[in-house]
mmCIF file of C-alpha atoms in Angstrom:
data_model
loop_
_atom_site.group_PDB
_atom_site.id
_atom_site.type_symbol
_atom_site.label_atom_id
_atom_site.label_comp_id
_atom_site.label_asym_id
_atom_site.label_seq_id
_atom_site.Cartn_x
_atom_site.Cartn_y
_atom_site.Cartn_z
ATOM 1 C CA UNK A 1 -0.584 -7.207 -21.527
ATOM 2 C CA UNK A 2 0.874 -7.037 -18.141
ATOM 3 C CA UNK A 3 4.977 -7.341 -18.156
ATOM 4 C CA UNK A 4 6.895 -8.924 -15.062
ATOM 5 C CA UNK A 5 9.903 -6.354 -14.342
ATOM 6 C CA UNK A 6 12.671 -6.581 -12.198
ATOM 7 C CA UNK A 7 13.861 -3.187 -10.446
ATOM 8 C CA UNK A 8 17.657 -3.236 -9.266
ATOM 9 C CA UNK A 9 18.931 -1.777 -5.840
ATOM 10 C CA UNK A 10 21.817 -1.381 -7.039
ATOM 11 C CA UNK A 11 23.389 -5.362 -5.456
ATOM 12 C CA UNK A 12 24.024 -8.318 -6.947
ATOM 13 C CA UNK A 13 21.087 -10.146 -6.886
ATOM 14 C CA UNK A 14 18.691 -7.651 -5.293
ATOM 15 C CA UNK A 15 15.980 -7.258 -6.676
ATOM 16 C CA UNK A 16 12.507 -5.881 -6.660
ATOM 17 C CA UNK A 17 9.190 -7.656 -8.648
ATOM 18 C CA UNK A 18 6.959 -6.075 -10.137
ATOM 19 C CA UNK A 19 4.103 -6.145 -12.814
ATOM 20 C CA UNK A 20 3.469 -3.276 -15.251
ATOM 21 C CA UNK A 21 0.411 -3.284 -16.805
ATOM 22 C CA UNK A 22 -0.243 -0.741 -19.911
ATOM 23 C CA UNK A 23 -3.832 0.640 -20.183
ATOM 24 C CA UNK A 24 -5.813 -1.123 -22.614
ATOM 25 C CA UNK A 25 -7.930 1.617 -23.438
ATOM 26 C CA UNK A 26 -5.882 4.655 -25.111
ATOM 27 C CA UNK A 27 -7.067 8.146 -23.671
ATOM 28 C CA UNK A 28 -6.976 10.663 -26.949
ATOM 29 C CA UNK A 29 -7.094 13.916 -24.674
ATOM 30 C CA UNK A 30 -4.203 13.288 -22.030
ATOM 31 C CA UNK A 31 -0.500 12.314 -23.404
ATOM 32 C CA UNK A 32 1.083 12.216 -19.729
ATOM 33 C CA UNK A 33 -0.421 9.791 -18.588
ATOM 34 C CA UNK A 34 -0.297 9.107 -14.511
ATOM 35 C CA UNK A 35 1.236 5.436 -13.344
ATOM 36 C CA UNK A 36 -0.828 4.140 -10.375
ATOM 37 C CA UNK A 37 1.261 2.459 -8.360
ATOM 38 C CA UNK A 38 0.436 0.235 -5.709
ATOM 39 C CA UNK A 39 1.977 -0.883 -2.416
ATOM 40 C CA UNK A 40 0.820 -4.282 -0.402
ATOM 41 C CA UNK A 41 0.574 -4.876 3.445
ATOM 42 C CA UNK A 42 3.062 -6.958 5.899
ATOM 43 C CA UNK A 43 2.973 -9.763 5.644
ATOM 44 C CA UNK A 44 1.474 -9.925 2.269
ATOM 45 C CA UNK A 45 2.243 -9.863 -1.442
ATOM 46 C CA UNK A 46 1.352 -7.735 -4.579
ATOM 47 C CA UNK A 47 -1.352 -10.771 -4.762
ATOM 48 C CA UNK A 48 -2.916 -10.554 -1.212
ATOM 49 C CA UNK A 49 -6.702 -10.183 -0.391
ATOM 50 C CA UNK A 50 -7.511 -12.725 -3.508
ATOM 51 C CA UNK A 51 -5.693 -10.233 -5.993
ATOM 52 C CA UNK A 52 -7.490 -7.608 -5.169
ATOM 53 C CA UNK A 53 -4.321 -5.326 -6.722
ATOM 54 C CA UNK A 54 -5.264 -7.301 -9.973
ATOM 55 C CA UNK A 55 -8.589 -6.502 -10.007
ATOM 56 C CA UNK A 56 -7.671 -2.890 -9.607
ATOM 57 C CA UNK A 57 -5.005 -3.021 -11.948
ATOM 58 C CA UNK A 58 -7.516 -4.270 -14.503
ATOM 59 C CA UNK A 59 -9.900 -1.209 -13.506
ATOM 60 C CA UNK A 60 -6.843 1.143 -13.765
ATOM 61 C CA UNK A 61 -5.935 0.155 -17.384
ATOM 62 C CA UNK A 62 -9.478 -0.016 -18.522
ATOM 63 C CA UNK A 63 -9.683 3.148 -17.614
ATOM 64 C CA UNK A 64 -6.841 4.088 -19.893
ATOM 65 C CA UNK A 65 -4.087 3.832 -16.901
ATOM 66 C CA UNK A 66 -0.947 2.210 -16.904
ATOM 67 C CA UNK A 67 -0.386 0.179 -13.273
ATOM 68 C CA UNK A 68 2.533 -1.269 -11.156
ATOM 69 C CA UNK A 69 2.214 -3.152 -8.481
ATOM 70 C CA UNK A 70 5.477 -4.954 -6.498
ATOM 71 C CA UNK A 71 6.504 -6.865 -4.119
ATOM 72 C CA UNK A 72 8.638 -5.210 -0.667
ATOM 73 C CA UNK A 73 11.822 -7.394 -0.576
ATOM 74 C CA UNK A 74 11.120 -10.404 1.659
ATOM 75 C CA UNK A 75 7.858 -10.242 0.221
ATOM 76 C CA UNK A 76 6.359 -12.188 -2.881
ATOM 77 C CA UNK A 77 8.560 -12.943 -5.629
ATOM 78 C CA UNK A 78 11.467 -9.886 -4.471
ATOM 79 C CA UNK A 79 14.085 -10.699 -3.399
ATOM 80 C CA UNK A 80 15.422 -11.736 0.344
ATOM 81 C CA UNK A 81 13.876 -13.296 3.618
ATOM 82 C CA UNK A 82 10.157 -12.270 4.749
ATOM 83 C CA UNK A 83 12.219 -12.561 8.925
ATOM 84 C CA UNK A 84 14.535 -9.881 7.274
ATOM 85 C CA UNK A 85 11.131 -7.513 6.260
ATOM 86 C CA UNK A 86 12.025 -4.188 8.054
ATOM 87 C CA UNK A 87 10.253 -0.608 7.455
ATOM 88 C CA UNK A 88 13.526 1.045 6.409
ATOM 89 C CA UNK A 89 13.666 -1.151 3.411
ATOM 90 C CA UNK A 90 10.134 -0.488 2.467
ATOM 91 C CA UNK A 91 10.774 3.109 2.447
ATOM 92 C CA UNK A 92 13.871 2.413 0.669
ATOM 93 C CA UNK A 93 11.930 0.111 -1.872
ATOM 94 C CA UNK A 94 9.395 2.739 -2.530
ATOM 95 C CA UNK A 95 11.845 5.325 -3.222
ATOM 96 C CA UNK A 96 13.469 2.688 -5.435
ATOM 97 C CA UNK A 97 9.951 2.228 -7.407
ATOM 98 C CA UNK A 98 9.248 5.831 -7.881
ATOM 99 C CA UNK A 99 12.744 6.713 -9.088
ATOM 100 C CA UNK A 100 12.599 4.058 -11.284
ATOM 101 C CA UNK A 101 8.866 5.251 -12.568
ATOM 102 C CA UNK A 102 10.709 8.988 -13.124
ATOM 103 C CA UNK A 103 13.440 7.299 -14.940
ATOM 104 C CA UNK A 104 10.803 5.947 -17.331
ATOM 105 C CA UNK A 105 9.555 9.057 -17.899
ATOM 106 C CA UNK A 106 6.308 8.934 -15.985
ATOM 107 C CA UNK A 107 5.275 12.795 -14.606
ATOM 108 C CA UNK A 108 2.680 12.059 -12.209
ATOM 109 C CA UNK A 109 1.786 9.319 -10.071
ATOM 110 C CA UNK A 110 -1.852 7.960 -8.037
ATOM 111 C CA UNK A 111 -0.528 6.090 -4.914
ATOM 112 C CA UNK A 112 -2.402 3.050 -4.051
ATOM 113 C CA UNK A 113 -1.159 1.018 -0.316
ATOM 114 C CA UNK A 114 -3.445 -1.040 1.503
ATOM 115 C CA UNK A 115 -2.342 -1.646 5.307
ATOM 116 C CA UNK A 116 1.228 -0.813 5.799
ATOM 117 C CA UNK A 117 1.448 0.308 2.067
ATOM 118 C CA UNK A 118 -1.327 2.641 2.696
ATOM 119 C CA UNK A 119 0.448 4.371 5.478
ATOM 120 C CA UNK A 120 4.096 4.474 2.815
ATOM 121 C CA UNK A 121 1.971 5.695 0.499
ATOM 122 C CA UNK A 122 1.157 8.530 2.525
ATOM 123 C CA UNK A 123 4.927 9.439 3.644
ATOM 124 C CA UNK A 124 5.748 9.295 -0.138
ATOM 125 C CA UNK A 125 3.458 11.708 -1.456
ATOM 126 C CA UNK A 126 5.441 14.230 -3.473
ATOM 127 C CA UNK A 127 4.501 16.992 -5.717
ATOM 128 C CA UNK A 128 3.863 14.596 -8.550
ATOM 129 C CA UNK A 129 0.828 12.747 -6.480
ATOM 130 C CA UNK A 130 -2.306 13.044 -8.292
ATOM 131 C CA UNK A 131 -4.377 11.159 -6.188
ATOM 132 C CA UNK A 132 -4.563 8.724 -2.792
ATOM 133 C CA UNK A 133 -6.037 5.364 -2.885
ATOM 134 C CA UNK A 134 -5.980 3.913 0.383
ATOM 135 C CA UNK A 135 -7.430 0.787 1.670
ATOM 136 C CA UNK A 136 -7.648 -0.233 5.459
ATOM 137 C CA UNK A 137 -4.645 2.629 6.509
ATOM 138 C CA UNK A 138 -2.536 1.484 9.317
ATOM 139 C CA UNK A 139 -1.351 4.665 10.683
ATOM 140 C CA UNK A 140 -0.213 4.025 14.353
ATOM 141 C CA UNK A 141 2.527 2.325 13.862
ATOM 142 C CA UNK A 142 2.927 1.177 17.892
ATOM 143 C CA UNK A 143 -0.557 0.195 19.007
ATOM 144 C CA UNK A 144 -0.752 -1.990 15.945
ATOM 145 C CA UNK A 145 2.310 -3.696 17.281
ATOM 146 C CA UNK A 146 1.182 -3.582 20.702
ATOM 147 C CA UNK A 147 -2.358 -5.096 19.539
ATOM 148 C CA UNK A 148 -1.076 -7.519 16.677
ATOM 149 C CA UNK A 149 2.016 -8.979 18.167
ATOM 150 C CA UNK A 150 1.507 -8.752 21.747
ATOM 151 C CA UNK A 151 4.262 -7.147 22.946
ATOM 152 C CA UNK A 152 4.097 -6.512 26.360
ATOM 153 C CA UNK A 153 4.727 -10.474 26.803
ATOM 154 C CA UNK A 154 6.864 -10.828 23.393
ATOM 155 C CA UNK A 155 10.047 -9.228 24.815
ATOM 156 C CA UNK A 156 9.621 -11.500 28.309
ATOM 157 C CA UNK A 157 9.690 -14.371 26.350
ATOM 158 C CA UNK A 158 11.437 -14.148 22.765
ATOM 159 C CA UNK A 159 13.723 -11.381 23.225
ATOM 160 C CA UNK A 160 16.652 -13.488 22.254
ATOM 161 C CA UNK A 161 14.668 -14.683 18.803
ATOM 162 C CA UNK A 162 15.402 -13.078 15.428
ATOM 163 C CA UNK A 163 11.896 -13.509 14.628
ATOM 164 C CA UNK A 164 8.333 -14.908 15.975
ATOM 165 C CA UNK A 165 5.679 -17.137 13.590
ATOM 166 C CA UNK A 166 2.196 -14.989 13.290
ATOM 167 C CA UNK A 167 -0.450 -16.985 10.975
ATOM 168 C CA UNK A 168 2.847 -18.644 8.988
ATOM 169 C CA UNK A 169 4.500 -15.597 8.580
ATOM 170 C CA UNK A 170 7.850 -14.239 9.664
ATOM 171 C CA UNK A 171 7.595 -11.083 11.700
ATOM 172 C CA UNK A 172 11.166 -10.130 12.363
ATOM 173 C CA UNK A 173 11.549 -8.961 15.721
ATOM 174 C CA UNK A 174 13.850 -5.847 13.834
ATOM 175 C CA UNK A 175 10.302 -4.257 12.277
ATOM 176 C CA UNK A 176 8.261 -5.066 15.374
ATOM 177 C CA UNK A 177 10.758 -2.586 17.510
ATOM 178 C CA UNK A 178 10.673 -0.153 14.735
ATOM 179 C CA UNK A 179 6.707 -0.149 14.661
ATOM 180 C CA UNK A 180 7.214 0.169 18.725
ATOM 181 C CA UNK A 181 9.635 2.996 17.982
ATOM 182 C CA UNK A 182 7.558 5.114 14.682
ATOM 183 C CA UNK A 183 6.801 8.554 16.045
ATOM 184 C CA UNK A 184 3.089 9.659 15.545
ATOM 185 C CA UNK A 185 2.057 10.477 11.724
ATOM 186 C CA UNK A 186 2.122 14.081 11.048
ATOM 187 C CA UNK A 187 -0.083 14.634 8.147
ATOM 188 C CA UNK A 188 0.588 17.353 5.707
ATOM 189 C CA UNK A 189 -1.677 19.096 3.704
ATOM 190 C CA UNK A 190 -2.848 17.822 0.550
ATOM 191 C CA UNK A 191 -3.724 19.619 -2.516
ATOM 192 C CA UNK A 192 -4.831 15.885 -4.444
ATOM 193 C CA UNK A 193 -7.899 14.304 -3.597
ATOM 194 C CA UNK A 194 -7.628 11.384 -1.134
ATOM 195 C CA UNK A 195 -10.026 8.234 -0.754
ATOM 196 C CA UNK A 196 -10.131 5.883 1.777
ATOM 197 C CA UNK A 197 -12.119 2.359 2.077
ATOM 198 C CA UNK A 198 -12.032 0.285 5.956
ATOM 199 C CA UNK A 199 -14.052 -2.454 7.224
ATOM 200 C CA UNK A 200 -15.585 -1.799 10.445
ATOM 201 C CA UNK A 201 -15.340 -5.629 11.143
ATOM 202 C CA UNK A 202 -11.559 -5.810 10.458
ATOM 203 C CA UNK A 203 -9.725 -7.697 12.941
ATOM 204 C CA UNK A 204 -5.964 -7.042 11.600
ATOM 205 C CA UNK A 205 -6.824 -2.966 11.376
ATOM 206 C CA UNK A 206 -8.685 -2.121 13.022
ATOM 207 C CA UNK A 207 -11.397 0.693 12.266
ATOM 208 C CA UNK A 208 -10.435 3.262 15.005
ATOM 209 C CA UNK A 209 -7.019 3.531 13.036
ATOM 210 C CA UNK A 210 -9.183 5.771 10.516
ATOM 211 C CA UNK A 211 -9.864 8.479 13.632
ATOM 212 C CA UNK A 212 -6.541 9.497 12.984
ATOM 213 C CA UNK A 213 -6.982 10.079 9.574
ATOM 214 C CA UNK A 214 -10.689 12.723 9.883
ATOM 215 C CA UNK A 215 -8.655 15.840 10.635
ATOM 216 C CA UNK A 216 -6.772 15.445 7.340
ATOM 217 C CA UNK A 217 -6.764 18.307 5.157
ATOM 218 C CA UNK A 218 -7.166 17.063 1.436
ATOM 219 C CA UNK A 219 -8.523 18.654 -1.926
ATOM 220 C CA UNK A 220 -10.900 16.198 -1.328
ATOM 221 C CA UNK A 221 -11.358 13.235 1.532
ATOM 222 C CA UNK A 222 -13.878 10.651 0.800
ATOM 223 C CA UNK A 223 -13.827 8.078 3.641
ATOM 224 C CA UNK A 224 -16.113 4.932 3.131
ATOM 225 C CA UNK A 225 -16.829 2.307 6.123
ATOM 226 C CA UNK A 226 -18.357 -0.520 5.420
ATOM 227 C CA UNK A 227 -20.334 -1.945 8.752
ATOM 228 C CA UNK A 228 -20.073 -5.980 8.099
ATOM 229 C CA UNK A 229 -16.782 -6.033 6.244
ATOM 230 C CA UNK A 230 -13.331 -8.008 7.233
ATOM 231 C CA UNK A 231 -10.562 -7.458 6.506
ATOM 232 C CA UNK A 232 -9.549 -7.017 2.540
ATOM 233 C CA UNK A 233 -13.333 -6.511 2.182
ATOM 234 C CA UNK A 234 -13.527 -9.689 0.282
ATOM 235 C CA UNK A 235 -17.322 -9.461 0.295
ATOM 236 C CA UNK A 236 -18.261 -8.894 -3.529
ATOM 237 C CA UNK A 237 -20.931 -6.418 -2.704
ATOM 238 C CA UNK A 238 -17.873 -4.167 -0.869
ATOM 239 C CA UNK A 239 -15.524 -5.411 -3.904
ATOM 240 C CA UNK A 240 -18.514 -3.599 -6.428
ATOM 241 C CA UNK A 241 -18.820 -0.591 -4.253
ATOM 242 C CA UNK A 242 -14.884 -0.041 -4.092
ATOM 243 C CA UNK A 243 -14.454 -0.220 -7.919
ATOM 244 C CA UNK A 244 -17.333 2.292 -8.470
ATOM 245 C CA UNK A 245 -15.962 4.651 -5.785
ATOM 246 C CA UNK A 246 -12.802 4.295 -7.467
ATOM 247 C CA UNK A 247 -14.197 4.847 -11.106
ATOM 248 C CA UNK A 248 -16.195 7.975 -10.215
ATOM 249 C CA UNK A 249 -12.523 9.107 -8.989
ATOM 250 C CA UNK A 250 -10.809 8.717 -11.899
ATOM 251 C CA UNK A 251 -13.440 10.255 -13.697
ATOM 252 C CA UNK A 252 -13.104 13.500 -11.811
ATOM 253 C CA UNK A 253 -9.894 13.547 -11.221
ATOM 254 C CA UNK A 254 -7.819 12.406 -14.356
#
């Protein structure tokens, strides 16, 4: 059964949620068992893309995985403002997840990240990575600002504004300059197997983003487009494909 935890950052009242979720099938041949952990988009939540981390994390533990998922501060049930979201404290969280995943005594880890998370999951792959799971990777950091928050005009007009309203959401103006400012991705070379599933309909990441990814070098890249999926790939049909992809994965690779 899946356990709400609270991870500290070390101040009063800081915190950052998460659910752990044990495997519910036991695996008699493998006694280190790897903790998939898995990082949302911004703006989103540990929830987003009707739960799709949920359905995964029910996959994962079937499989005889334990899972975590959590929220970024400002995101979800953490702690602090969603205007005060900035990519320094994501990379800050993460670190804060994985040393708290080493403190518990968990070897390896299999990095999940859709969106944003996809692209932290890639700068935090260590020598403990098993295995990539990425969904919808948002690797250029600028022309997603440039394209999603229209920033050529945005400065003109808001420059005085801590934040600007996008779809309901808070986009602090903060993370939007250090999107504008994110040097290009330099991708090292991977000795896990990677996969990687995109929309070619999606509107929020676009498809091209995944150009930037074919030159990776990985034990294994498997790249899967699907031609009439949105974004999150809500479509059950892409939903069935993902968790067989997935499955013949952790077959092979765990």
């Amino acid at each position: 059964m899946r356990k709400p935890i609270e991870i500290s950052t070390g101040t009063e009242d800081d915190h950052i949620s998460a659910l752990l979720s044990p495997p519910t099938e036991i695996r008699p041949d493998q006694t280190d068992l790897p903790l998939v952990v898995m990082a949302h988009h911004f703006p989103g939540t540990k929830e987003s893309h009707d739960d799709l981390f949920g359905d995964l994390e029910f996959l994962f533990n079937t499989s005889g995985l334990p899972s975590l998922r959590f929220d970024f501060r400002g995101c979800g049930q953490s702690s602090g403002r969603q205007e005060h979201f900035t990519l320094a404290r994501a990379r800050e969280d993460f670190d804060l997840v994985l040393h708290w995943a080493k403190k518990k005594g968990y070897k390896n880890i299999i990095l999940v990240g859709e969106g944003l998370g996809a692209r932290l999951a890639l700068e935090k792959t260590g020598d403990n990575t098993m295995m990539l799971l990425l969904f919808w990777p948002l690797i250029d950091l600028p022309d997603y600002a440039k394209r999603h928050f229209d920033t050529e005009n945005l400065f003109k007009t808001d420059g005085s504004a801590d934040f600007i309203m996008i779809d309901r959401n808070k986009i602090g103006m903060h993370m939007i300059g250090e999107m504008l400012d994110s040097p290009p991705f330099v991708f090292p070379k991977l000795e896990i197997p990677v996969l990687i599933q995109h929309g070619a309909q999606d509107t929020v990441v676009p498809v091209e983003q995944l150009d930037l990814l074919k030159g990776m070098e990985a034990r294994r890249l498997d790249i899967t487009t699907y031609q009439d999926g949105g974004h999150g790939l809500p479509d059950p049909r892409h939903r069935k494909m993902i968790f067989f992809h997935i499955g013949q994965f952790l077959e092979k690779y765990t």
